[in-house]
Short mmCIF file of C-alpha atoms in Angstrom, two decimals:
data_model
loop_
_atom_site.label_atom_id
_atom_site.label_comp_id
_atom_site.label_asym_id
_atom_site.label_seq_id
_atom_site.Cartn_x
_atom_site.Cartn_y
_atom_site.Cartn_z
CA MET O 1 137.79 108.12 94.10
CA ASP O 2 136.53 108.13 98.26
CA ASN O 3 133.44 107.29 99.31
CA LYS O 4 131.48 110.36 100.67
CA PRO O 5 129.14 112.36 98.34
CA LYS O 6 131.46 115.98 97.00
CA THR O 7 127.59 117.66 96.03
CA GLY O 8 125.23 118.14 98.89
CA ALA O 9 123.20 116.25 100.07
CA ASN O 10 119.57 116.59 98.20
CA ASN O 11 122.10 117.66 94.95
CA PHE O 12 120.53 114.12 92.68
CA GLY O 13 120.72 117.10 89.40
CA LYS O 14 117.43 117.07 87.20
CA TRP O 15 117.79 113.44 86.28
CA GLY O 16 118.46 112.52 89.21
CA TRP O 17 115.44 113.53 90.78
CA ALA O 18 113.11 112.51 88.09
CA MET O 19 114.64 108.96 88.81
CA ILE O 20 113.24 109.93 92.43
CA LEU O 21 110.27 110.90 91.48
CA TYR O 22 109.76 107.62 89.16
CA CYS O 23 110.85 105.28 92.01
CA VAL O 24 108.43 107.09 94.03
CA ILE O 25 105.41 106.22 92.36
CA SER O 26 106.88 102.29 91.50
CA TYR O 27 106.87 102.17 94.81
CA TYR O 28 103.21 103.51 95.44
CA LEU O 29 102.47 101.29 92.92
CA ALA O 30 103.45 98.68 94.11
CA ALA O 31 101.76 98.50 97.67
CA ALA O 32 98.45 99.55 95.91
CA LEU O 33 99.14 96.30 93.91
CA ALA O 34 100.45 93.96 96.30
CA THR O 35 98.78 95.16 99.92
CA ASP O 36 97.72 98.02 101.01
CA THR O 37 94.56 97.43 98.72
CA LEU O 38 93.55 94.07 100.61
CA ASN O 39 92.43 96.50 103.06
CA TRP O 40 89.02 97.59 100.43
CA TYR O 41 88.45 95.04 98.08
CA PRO O 42 87.04 91.61 99.39
CA ALA O 43 84.35 93.74 101.40
CA ALA O 44 83.86 95.45 97.70
CA PHE O 45 84.25 92.88 95.26
CA GLY O 46 82.64 90.47 97.71
CA ALA O 47 79.64 92.21 98.05
CA LEU O 48 79.35 93.21 94.16
CA ARG O 49 79.99 89.97 93.21
CA ALA O 50 77.55 88.64 95.64
CA ALA O 51 75.11 86.47 93.34
CA ASP O 52 78.13 85.17 91.83
CA TRP O 53 79.79 83.92 94.78
CA ALA O 54 77.28 83.42 97.45
CA GLY O 55 74.27 83.07 95.88
CA GLY O 56 73.12 86.92 96.51
CA ASP O 57 74.30 86.68 100.17
CA VAL O 58 76.50 89.79 100.85
CA ASP O 59 77.58 88.77 104.62
CA ALA O 60 78.75 85.12 103.05
CA SER O 61 80.12 86.56 99.94
CA ILE O 62 82.34 88.94 101.74
CA ALA O 63 83.63 86.60 104.30
CA LEU O 64 84.39 84.26 101.68
CA VAL O 65 86.31 87.06 99.86
CA SER O 66 88.21 88.22 102.71
CA GLY O 67 89.24 84.93 103.52
CA LEU O 68 90.62 83.65 100.43
CA ALA O 69 92.09 87.00 99.55
CA ASN O 70 94.07 86.67 102.92
CA THR O 71 95.21 83.11 102.22
CA VAL O 72 96.01 83.83 98.63
CA THR O 73 98.32 86.72 99.57
CA GLY O 74 100.04 84.46 102.02
CA ILE O 75 100.89 82.09 99.24
CA SER O 76 101.40 84.86 96.43
CA GLY O 77 104.20 85.45 99.35
CA TRP O 78 105.92 82.74 98.92
CA LEU O 79 105.90 82.26 95.24
CA GLY O 80 107.31 85.32 95.81
CA ILE O 81 110.78 83.24 96.13
CA ILE O 82 110.61 82.16 92.85
CA ALA O 83 109.40 86.20 91.30
CA ALA O 84 112.80 87.41 92.95
CA ILE O 85 114.63 85.01 91.33
CA ILE O 86 113.66 85.31 88.11
CA PHE O 87 112.88 88.99 88.16
CA SER O 88 116.20 89.70 89.51
CA VAL O 89 118.14 87.78 87.00
CA MET O 90 116.22 89.34 84.03
CA ALA O 91 117.02 92.56 85.91
CA ALA O 92 120.78 91.98 85.59
CA LYS O 93 119.88 91.22 81.95
CA LYS O 94 118.15 92.89 80.07
CA GLY O 95 118.34 96.52 82.15
CA SER O 96 115.78 98.55 84.56
CA LYS O 97 114.04 100.09 81.86
CA PHE O 98 112.76 97.29 80.38
CA MET O 99 111.92 95.64 84.21
CA ALA O 100 109.54 98.78 84.37
CA VAL O 101 107.81 98.55 80.60
CA LEU O 102 107.34 95.21 81.48
CA GLY O 103 105.71 95.70 84.93
CA ASN O 104 103.86 98.13 84.59
CA PHE O 105 101.87 96.76 80.97
CA LEU O 106 101.41 93.24 82.86
CA CYS O 107 100.13 94.60 85.98
CA GLY O 108 97.48 97.27 84.07
CA ILE O 109 96.36 93.27 82.29
CA PHE O 110 95.99 91.90 86.09
CA CYS O 111 94.05 95.09 86.70
CA LEU O 112 91.73 95.26 84.00
CA ILE O 113 90.72 90.82 84.66
CA PHE O 114 90.73 91.03 88.13
CA ALA O 115 88.31 94.12 87.72
CA PHE O 116 85.61 92.60 85.44
CA THR O 117 85.77 88.64 86.12
CA HIS O 118 82.87 86.92 87.70
CA SER O 119 85.05 84.18 88.11
CA LEU O 120 86.23 83.39 91.54
CA PRO O 121 89.16 81.15 90.85
CA LEU O 122 90.19 83.41 88.70
CA PHE O 123 90.04 86.44 91.13
CA CYS O 124 91.97 84.83 93.43
CA ALA O 125 94.79 84.12 90.42
CA MET O 126 94.59 87.29 89.60
CA ILE O 127 95.34 88.07 93.28
CA ILE O 128 98.69 86.11 93.15
CA CYS O 129 99.50 87.96 89.43
CA ASN O 130 99.65 90.97 91.21
CA SER O 131 101.82 90.24 94.18
CA PHE O 132 103.29 88.16 91.65
CA VAL O 133 105.56 90.69 89.19
CA GLY O 134 104.14 93.97 91.55
CA GLY O 135 105.33 93.42 94.55
CA ASN O 136 108.96 92.20 93.05
CA ILE O 137 109.26 93.53 89.64
CA GLN O 138 107.67 97.65 90.85
CA LEU O 139 109.32 97.24 94.55
CA ASN O 140 112.14 95.08 94.53
CA VAL O 141 113.95 95.24 90.94
CA VAL O 142 113.42 98.52 89.56
CA PRO O 143 113.24 101.76 91.73
CA ASN O 144 116.36 99.60 94.06
CA ASN O 145 118.04 99.08 91.05
CA ILE O 146 118.29 102.51 90.20
CA MET O 147 118.97 104.38 92.97
CA ASN O 148 121.92 101.24 93.88
CA ILE O 149 123.16 102.43 90.20
CA TRP O 150 121.98 106.81 90.22
CA PHE O 151 123.22 107.10 93.79
CA PRO O 152 125.84 104.38 94.88
CA LYS O 153 127.04 107.11 97.59
CA LYS O 154 123.88 109.10 98.00
CA LYS O 155 121.53 105.81 98.41
CA GLY O 156 120.60 106.09 101.61
CA LEU O 157 118.63 109.69 100.61
CA ALA O 158 118.02 108.85 97.60
CA LEU O 159 115.85 106.24 98.77
CA GLY O 160 114.73 108.23 101.60
CA TRP O 161 112.69 110.54 99.46
CA ALA O 162 111.80 107.38 96.89
CA THR O 163 110.27 105.42 99.36
CA MET O 164 108.03 107.74 100.57
CA GLY O 165 105.62 106.00 98.34
CA LEU O 166 104.91 103.08 100.03
CA PRO O 167 103.73 105.21 103.18
CA ILE O 168 102.08 107.54 100.69
CA CYS O 169 99.82 104.69 99.40
CA THR O 170 99.10 103.78 102.82
CA ALA O 171 97.61 107.31 103.38
CA THR O 172 96.17 107.55 100.45
CA ILE O 173 94.98 104.81 98.23
CA ILE O 174 91.62 103.25 100.36
CA LEU O 175 90.22 107.30 100.54
CA ILE O 176 91.10 107.07 96.39
CA PHE O 177 88.98 103.70 96.11
CA SER O 178 86.36 104.58 98.49
CA ALA O 179 85.76 107.80 96.84
CA ILE O 180 85.25 105.52 93.24
CA GLY O 181 83.21 103.55 95.12
CA ASN O 182 82.31 100.67 92.89
CA PRO O 183 85.18 98.57 93.06
CA THR O 184 85.25 97.41 88.99
CA SER O 185 85.51 101.30 88.44
CA ALA O 186 88.32 101.50 91.05
CA TYR O 187 90.48 98.55 89.61
CA VAL O 188 90.18 100.36 85.86
CA PHE O 189 91.54 103.18 87.17
CA LEU O 190 94.56 101.09 87.91
CA ALA O 191 95.10 99.87 85.06
CA ILE O 192 94.84 102.48 83.32
CA PHE O 193 97.50 104.73 86.07
CA CYS O 194 99.64 101.19 85.51
CA PHE O 195 99.44 101.40 81.50
CA VAL O 196 100.66 105.34 81.36
CA VAL O 197 103.35 104.73 83.42
CA GLY O 198 104.70 101.94 81.43
CA PHE O 199 104.04 103.99 78.82
CA LEU O 200 106.24 106.92 79.89
CA SER O 201 108.81 104.75 81.23
CA ILE O 202 109.82 103.86 77.88
CA PHE O 203 111.29 107.23 77.83
CA TRP O 204 111.20 108.55 81.50
CA VAL O 205 113.91 104.90 83.02
CA LYS O 206 117.04 105.48 82.44
CA ASN O 207 119.34 102.53 83.30
CA THR O 208 122.35 105.09 83.88
CA PRO O 209 123.31 108.35 84.77
CA GLU O 210 126.06 108.13 81.91
CA GLU O 211 123.45 107.43 79.15
CA VAL O 212 122.13 110.94 79.20
CA GLY O 213 124.79 112.63 80.27
CA ALA O 214 124.60 112.79 84.10
CA THR O 215 127.12 111.23 86.63
CA PRO O 216 126.78 109.45 89.74
CA ASP O 217 125.11 110.85 92.43
CA ASN O 218 125.57 114.20 90.73
CA GLU O 219 129.03 114.50 91.47
CA PRO O 220 131.29 117.42 89.39
CA ILE O 221 133.53 114.82 87.36
CA ASP O 222 134.08 114.56 84.06
CA LEU O 223 131.58 112.67 82.11
CA GLU O 224 134.73 110.59 80.11
CA LEU O 225 136.08 109.51 83.18
CA ALA O 226 132.60 108.53 84.81
CA LYS O 227 132.17 106.50 81.70
CA GLN O 228 134.95 104.79 82.62
CA MET O 229 134.25 103.93 86.31
CA LYS O 230 131.00 102.28 84.89
CA GLU O 231 133.25 99.90 82.21
CA ARG O 232 135.39 99.49 86.00
CA GLN O 233 132.03 98.60 88.34
CA GLU O 234 130.60 96.40 85.60
CA ALA O 235 133.49 94.23 84.54
CA GLU O 236 134.08 94.29 88.68
CA ALA O 237 130.36 93.44 88.89
CA LYS O 238 130.54 90.11 86.60
CA LYS O 239 132.68 88.74 88.69
CA LEU O 240 129.76 88.93 91.60
CA THR O 241 128.72 85.23 90.64
CA THR O 242 126.10 83.08 92.63
CA LYS O 243 129.31 81.01 94.35
CA VAL O 244 130.53 83.89 95.36
CA ILE O 245 127.22 85.81 96.63
CA LEU O 246 126.39 82.52 98.58
CA GLY O 247 130.04 82.43 100.24
CA ASN O 248 129.77 85.96 101.30
CA LYS O 249 129.25 86.12 105.12
CA ASN O 250 127.24 89.53 104.37
CA THR O 251 124.74 87.45 102.25
CA TRP O 252 123.61 85.60 104.81
CA LEU O 253 123.68 88.66 107.77
CA ILE O 254 121.96 90.69 105.23
CA GLY O 255 119.40 88.26 104.27
CA PHE O 256 117.98 87.17 107.65
CA GLY O 257 119.00 90.05 109.58
CA LEU O 258 116.95 92.54 107.65
CA GLY O 259 114.72 89.83 107.10
CA PHE O 260 113.65 89.60 110.52
CA LEU O 261 112.85 93.42 110.62
CA TRP O 262 111.19 92.94 107.43
CA LEU O 263 108.30 91.16 109.61
CA THR O 264 108.03 92.86 111.68
CA THR O 265 107.24 96.08 110.14
CA ILE O 266 104.73 93.67 108.28
CA GLY O 267 103.15 91.88 111.77
CA LEU O 268 102.64 95.39 113.27
CA VAL O 269 101.58 97.17 110.50
CA SER O 270 98.85 94.66 109.52
CA ASN O 271 97.17 94.09 112.58
CA PHE O 272 97.82 97.50 113.83
CA ILE O 273 93.68 98.53 113.53
CA PRO O 274 92.58 94.50 115.58
CA ARG O 275 95.49 95.72 118.36
CA LEU O 276 94.67 99.20 119.41
CA SER O 277 90.97 97.87 119.35
CA MET O 278 92.15 94.69 121.74
CA ALA O 279 93.46 97.33 124.31
CA GLY O 280 90.18 99.20 123.76
CA VAL O 281 90.76 102.33 121.29
CA ASP O 282 87.28 103.25 119.46
CA PRO O 283 88.31 100.96 116.40
CA GLN O 284 87.36 104.62 113.71
CA LEU O 285 90.15 106.05 115.85
CA ALA O 286 92.37 103.27 115.48
CA ILE O 287 91.92 103.60 111.84
CA VAL O 288 92.44 106.92 112.09
CA MET O 289 95.92 106.40 114.05
CA LEU O 290 96.92 104.35 111.28
CA THR O 291 96.83 106.91 108.52
CA ALA O 292 98.75 109.15 111.12
CA ALA O 293 101.32 106.72 111.19
CA ALA O 294 101.76 106.12 107.20
CA LEU O 295 102.09 110.41 107.26
CA ILE O 296 104.73 109.82 109.80
CA GLY O 297 106.14 107.50 107.96
CA ILE O 298 106.51 109.78 105.15
CA VAL O 299 108.81 112.20 107.51
CA GLY O 300 110.34 108.42 109.30
CA SER O 301 111.57 107.68 105.09
CA TYR O 302 113.22 110.80 105.14
CA ILE O 303 114.59 111.11 108.39
CA TRP O 304 116.34 107.53 108.46
CA GLY O 305 117.66 107.69 104.82
CA LEU O 306 119.72 111.00 106.51
CA ILE O 307 120.71 109.20 109.24
CA ASP O 308 122.12 106.83 106.78
CA LEU O 309 124.26 109.04 104.65
CA LYS O 310 125.46 111.28 108.02
CA LEU O 311 126.26 107.96 110.14
CA GLY O 312 126.47 104.76 107.42
CA THR O 313 124.43 102.59 106.51
CA LYS O 314 124.94 100.33 108.79
CA GLN O 315 124.74 101.91 111.79
CA ALA O 316 121.38 103.50 110.20
CA CYS O 317 120.40 99.72 110.52
CA ILE O 318 121.14 98.78 114.00
CA ILE O 319 119.38 102.01 115.44
CA TYR O 320 116.38 100.93 113.13
CA GLY O 321 116.94 97.44 114.72
CA VAL O 322 116.67 99.39 118.79
CA TRP O 323 113.38 101.80 117.60
CA TYR O 324 112.17 98.73 116.64
CA LEU O 325 112.15 96.67 120.00
CA VAL O 326 110.90 99.98 121.08
CA ALA O 327 108.00 99.82 119.20
CA LEU O 328 107.40 96.01 119.99
CA LEU O 329 107.55 96.85 123.76
CA LEU O 330 104.88 99.71 123.47
CA MET O 331 102.20 96.98 121.29
CA ILE O 332 102.80 94.38 124.01
CA PHE O 333 102.09 96.86 126.63
CA LEU O 334 99.26 98.85 124.96
CA THR O 335 96.41 100.30 127.20
CA ASN O 336 93.72 102.61 125.47
CA SER O 337 96.25 105.84 127.46
CA MET O 338 96.13 108.08 124.67
CA PRO O 339 99.63 109.75 125.09
CA MET O 340 100.45 105.98 124.81
CA VAL O 341 98.50 105.47 121.90
CA TRP O 342 99.83 107.69 120.50
CA LEU O 343 103.12 107.12 121.63
CA ALA O 344 103.02 103.45 119.68
CA THR O 345 102.23 104.98 116.93
CA ILE O 346 104.90 107.41 116.02
CA PHE O 347 107.34 104.36 116.85
CA VAL O 348 105.47 102.26 114.41
CA GLY O 349 104.80 105.35 111.83
CA PHE O 350 108.94 105.17 111.99
CA GLY O 351 109.44 101.83 111.11
CA ILE O 352 106.97 101.91 107.91
CA GLY O 353 109.50 104.92 106.94
CA GLY O 354 112.74 102.85 107.01
CA ILE O 355 112.84 99.79 106.03
CA GLY O 356 111.84 100.11 102.10
CA ASN O 357 115.28 101.69 101.47
CA LEU O 358 117.72 100.42 104.42
CA ILE O 359 117.72 96.60 102.77
CA PRO O 360 118.52 98.01 99.09
CA SER O 361 121.03 100.72 100.90
CA LEU O 362 123.41 97.94 102.90
CA ILE O 363 123.13 95.44 100.18
CA GLY O 364 124.22 98.21 98.06
CA THR O 365 126.93 99.22 100.48
CA CYS O 366 128.36 95.49 100.85
CA PHE O 367 128.64 94.42 97.09
CA GLY O 368 128.63 97.98 94.70
CA ARG O 369 127.06 99.88 92.35
CA PHE O 370 125.98 96.84 89.60
CA GLY O 371 126.96 94.40 92.22
CA PHE O 372 123.37 95.29 94.36
CA ILE O 373 121.82 93.76 90.64
CA GLN O 374 123.75 90.29 91.38
CA ALA O 375 123.90 89.91 95.45
CA ASN O 376 120.09 90.60 94.87
CA ARG O 377 118.66 87.87 93.01
CA VAL O 378 120.09 85.88 96.34
CA ILE O 379 119.19 88.27 99.05
CA ALA O 380 115.78 88.95 97.82
CA PRO O 381 114.82 85.67 97.65
CA VAL O 382 115.43 85.65 101.35
CA HIS O 383 114.00 88.68 102.14
CA THR O 384 110.67 87.03 100.17
CA ALA O 385 110.45 83.67 102.51
CA ILE O 386 111.11 85.44 106.11
CA ARG O 387 108.80 88.68 105.39
CA SER O 388 106.12 85.88 104.52
CA CYS O 389 105.93 84.28 108.01
CA ALA O 390 104.96 87.23 109.97
CA LEU O 391 101.43 86.24 108.97
CA VAL O 392 102.08 83.07 109.13
CA ILE O 393 103.11 82.83 113.16
CA ILE O 394 100.45 85.58 113.30
CA GLY O 395 97.73 82.76 112.34
CA LEU O 396 99.60 79.91 114.60
CA VAL O 397 98.98 82.17 117.89
CA GLY O 398 96.46 83.82 117.04
CA VAL O 399 94.77 87.23 116.32
CA THR O 400 93.09 87.40 120.03
CA ALA O 401 96.39 86.61 121.30
CA LEU O 402 98.54 89.44 119.22
CA SER O 403 100.68 90.35 122.16
CA LYS O 404 102.65 86.49 122.40
CA ALA O 405 103.06 87.11 118.15
CA TYR O 406 104.91 90.47 119.53
CA TRP O 407 107.04 88.76 121.81
CA ILE O 408 108.01 86.23 118.88
CA PHE O 409 108.50 89.26 116.81
CA PHE O 410 110.86 90.74 120.00
CA ILE O 411 112.87 87.99 119.63
CA LEU O 412 113.45 88.10 116.32
CA SER O 413 114.60 91.65 115.79
CA VAL O 414 116.83 91.00 118.89
CA VAL O 415 118.89 88.27 116.48
CA GLY O 416 118.43 90.51 113.69
CA THR O 417 119.92 93.54 115.01
CA ILE O 418 123.01 91.18 116.38
CA LEU O 419 122.93 90.11 112.90
CA ILE O 420 123.67 93.39 111.40
CA ILE O 421 125.81 94.44 114.07
CA LEU O 422 128.04 91.64 112.85
CA VAL O 423 127.49 92.72 109.01
CA LYS O 424 131.78 93.68 107.83
CA ARG O 425 131.64 96.73 106.39
CA PRO O 426 134.72 95.86 103.14
CA GLU O 427 137.10 98.21 101.94
CA TYR O 428 136.47 100.28 99.00
CA ASP O 429 138.77 101.03 95.56
CA PRO O 430 140.04 104.33 95.55
CA GLU O 431 139.29 105.01 92.03
CA THR O 432 136.10 103.70 91.64
CA GLY O 433 134.14 103.84 95.09
CA ASP O 434 132.96 100.16 94.94
CA PRO O 435 134.32 97.84 97.23
CA ILE O 436 136.31 95.44 97.05
CA GLY O 437 138.16 91.60 98.30
CA ILE O 438 134.40 89.76 97.85
CA TYR O 439 134.58 88.94 93.96
CA GLY O 440 137.15 86.21 94.79
CA LYS O 441 140.14 85.27 92.38
CA GLU O 442 140.29 86.14 88.85
#
């Protein structure tokens, strides 16, 4: 079996499309639980709980909650290193279905506590819990595992569709919450959403295509042959011990290389509106441009997946790195000229739609269909540690000097792109399509 898909690019099959749709929802929830709502809930809950948290002073309450929310979110990013290890190990033992059900029900419970508590320490604890679980199970573990196991050869394009959930959330979640108005009601709505998805996961999520009579990548091969290949691939992946993973150069090249680009993504998006405002763009227009960037990211997600499929994952990652260097230069030298603002928005927007699918795709390319789960338990903590530095860098440099922070991101992105260039694409088993020569001696 060669390493090229035999079916059409978007021919994923009925069950394949069902898994992609599930992952869209999982990525959406990850963004809603861990990051995107940070633009809304501090002010909403600060005003609602002013009597409890600031003696009735609404402005003081909002300032207090905003400061705590950003600080606690930063702390949860570092705690995410622990989460990445724990949940990756659990996923390897229990499977994606178990993790999907567990993650959704836990986040539903956290959202209910978040919605009703009048205790500020408990409120902050729920921010950590949602980031700890939502930002790992919903973002890193479940959808990434599903995409690599279901689509070992077409994972780039499948992820291109699935990761549309991230920019879709950026473009819609604040509008939805604002329409609901009351933050308690908004988080009860999100909790119910999590519970419903968790219940549906029992029937919806399938660990492998073989268990429902489908084949990887929806390829036209005999089901019995597919099951035999699955057994061989799982047996090979078991040889991928932690020692072997740590000793593989690609582990560190991917970990730091794409980690630096993920850091850049967070650095650009988290302060996109302040940067445009500093350049003289009207704040309301800056909000519109962020929404436009998110919508562009939806298209970008598919395009990066298509580049991945056509040119190869490593090449797509290198192009992505160069793309972000241009984006950073545009943001560094940004003026209030609308053509330049639109150009910067397009470059940042396309970047939003790429990092989420290129990371799991490159790991799967280098470590294989089931090897992804094993390798990710080491690489994911590295990515989590590095991406969590983005807001730290901006905090140290100062929000009023974002261009200096962007120069730091530029240097790190150059280093990241060079590291990706050094990634060595392995040879593949002609029968299973999995990498060979990476597991060490039996």
